[in-house]
Coordinates of C-alpha atoms and ligand atoms in Angstrom, one line a residue:
M296 CA -14.5 -11.6 4.5
K297 CA -14.4 -15.2 3.6
R298 CA -11.0 -15.3 2.1
Q299 CA -8.7 -18.3 2.9
G300 CA -5.3 -17.9 4.4
H301 CA -3.5 -15.0 6.0
Y302 CA -3.0 -11.5 4.6
C303 CA 0.5 -10.3 3.9
K304 CA 0.6 -6.5 4.1
V305 CA 3.8 -6.3 2.0
C306 CA 2.8 -8.3 -1.1
G307 CA -0.9 -7.7 -0.5
E308 CA -1.8 -11.3 -1.0
Y309 CA -3.7 -13.9 1.0
K310 CA -1.3 -16.9 1.5
A311 CA -1.5 -20.2 3.3
H312 CA -0.7 -20.0 7.0
E313 CA 2.5 -22.1 6.4
K314 CA 3.8 -19.3 4.2
F315 CA 4.3 -17.3 7.4
S316 CA 6.8 -17.8 10.1
G317 CA 5.7 -17.5 13.7
K318 CA 6.9 -13.9 13.9
G319 CA 5.7 -13.1 10.4
H320 CA 2.2 -14.1 11.4
A321 CA 1.9 -11.4 14.0
A322 CA 3.6 -8.9 11.7
H323 CA 1.5 -9.9 8.7
I324 CA 4.6 -10.4 6.6
C325 CA 5.0 -13.7 4.7
K326 CA 8.3 -15.6 4.6
A327 CA 9.0 -14.4 1.0
C328 CA 8.6 -10.8 1.9
A329 CA 10.4 -11.2 5.2
Q330 CA 13.6 -11.8 3.1
L331 CA 13.3 -8.3 1.5
P332 CA 15.3 -5.4 2.9
P333 CA 13.3 -3.3 5.3
E334 CA 13.1 -0.3 2.9
E335 CA 11.7 -2.6 0.2
Q336 CA 9.1 -3.9 2.6
A337 CA 8.1 -0.4 3.6
E338 CA 7.8 0.7 0.0
R339 CA 5.6 -2.2 -0.9
M340 CA 3.5 -1.8 2.1
T341 CA 2.9 1.9 1.2
L342 CA 2.1 1.0 -2.4
N343 CA -0.4 -1.6 -1.1
R344 CA -2.0 0.9 1.1
L345 CA -2.3 3.4 -1.8
C346 CA -3.9 0.7 -3.9
N347 CA -6.4 -0.1 -1.2
L348 CA -7.6 3.4 -0.4
P349 CA -11.3 3.7 -0.3
W350 CA -13.0 6.0 -2.9
Q351 CA -14.2 8.3 -0.1
L352 CA -11.2 9.4 1.9
S353 CA -11.4 10.5 5.5
S354 CA -9.5 13.7 6.2
A355 CA -6.7 11.8 7.8
Q356 CA -6.4 9.6 4.7
K357 CA -6.4 12.6 2.4
I358 CA -3.6 14.2 4.4
W359 CA -1.7 10.9 4.3
L360 CA -2.2 10.7 0.5
Q361 CA -1.0 14.3 0.0
N362 CA 2.1 13.5 2.0
R363 CA 2.8 10.5 -0.1
M364 CA 2.8 12.7 -3.2
K365 CA 5.9 14.3 -1.7
D366 CA 7.4 10.9 -0.8
K367 CA 11.1 10.4 -1.6
R368 CA 10.3 7.2 -3.5
P369 CA 9.3 7.9 -7.1
E370 CA 6.9 4.9 -7.4
V371 CA 5.1 6.0 -4.2
R372 CA 4.8 9.5 -5.5
E373 CA 3.5 8.4 -8.9
L374 CA 0.8 6.1 -7.5
A375 CA -0.2 8.7 -4.8
R376 CA -0.6 11.3 -7.6
E377 CA -2.7 8.9 -9.6
Q378 CA -4.9 8.1 -6.7
Y379 CA -5.3 11.7 -5.8
E380 CA -6.1 12.8 -9.3
A381 CA -8.7 10.1 -9.7
R382 CA -10.5 11.5 -6.7
F383 CA -9.9 15.2 -6.9
G384 CA -8.9 15.8 -10.5
I385 CA -6.2 18.2 -9.7
G386 CA -3.4 18.5 -12.1
K387 CA -5.0 16.4 -14.8
R388 CA -2.6 15.7 -17.6
F389 CA -5.2 15.4 -20.4
Ligands
LIG568 ZN1 4.2 -11.3 1.3

């Protein structure tokens, strides 16, 4: 990958190195996201991971996705369900 900058796993963006603090660099969390409460960071990270799932899931990824459909956070559940239905077509609403 030839992208410039450093990946933030919370907002899912590539940002300039100066947008990261020393500690944030290692953790892959930019300064802006480091300000967020931990549960907000965790939720965004999970949403990012859901967005970035490959089309062909490994069995571990499939299990992870199924577990996210039971997540206590509604946004995570919703996105997990969309991703699952796109691949496996279970529970189609149309
Ligand atoms: Zn960020």
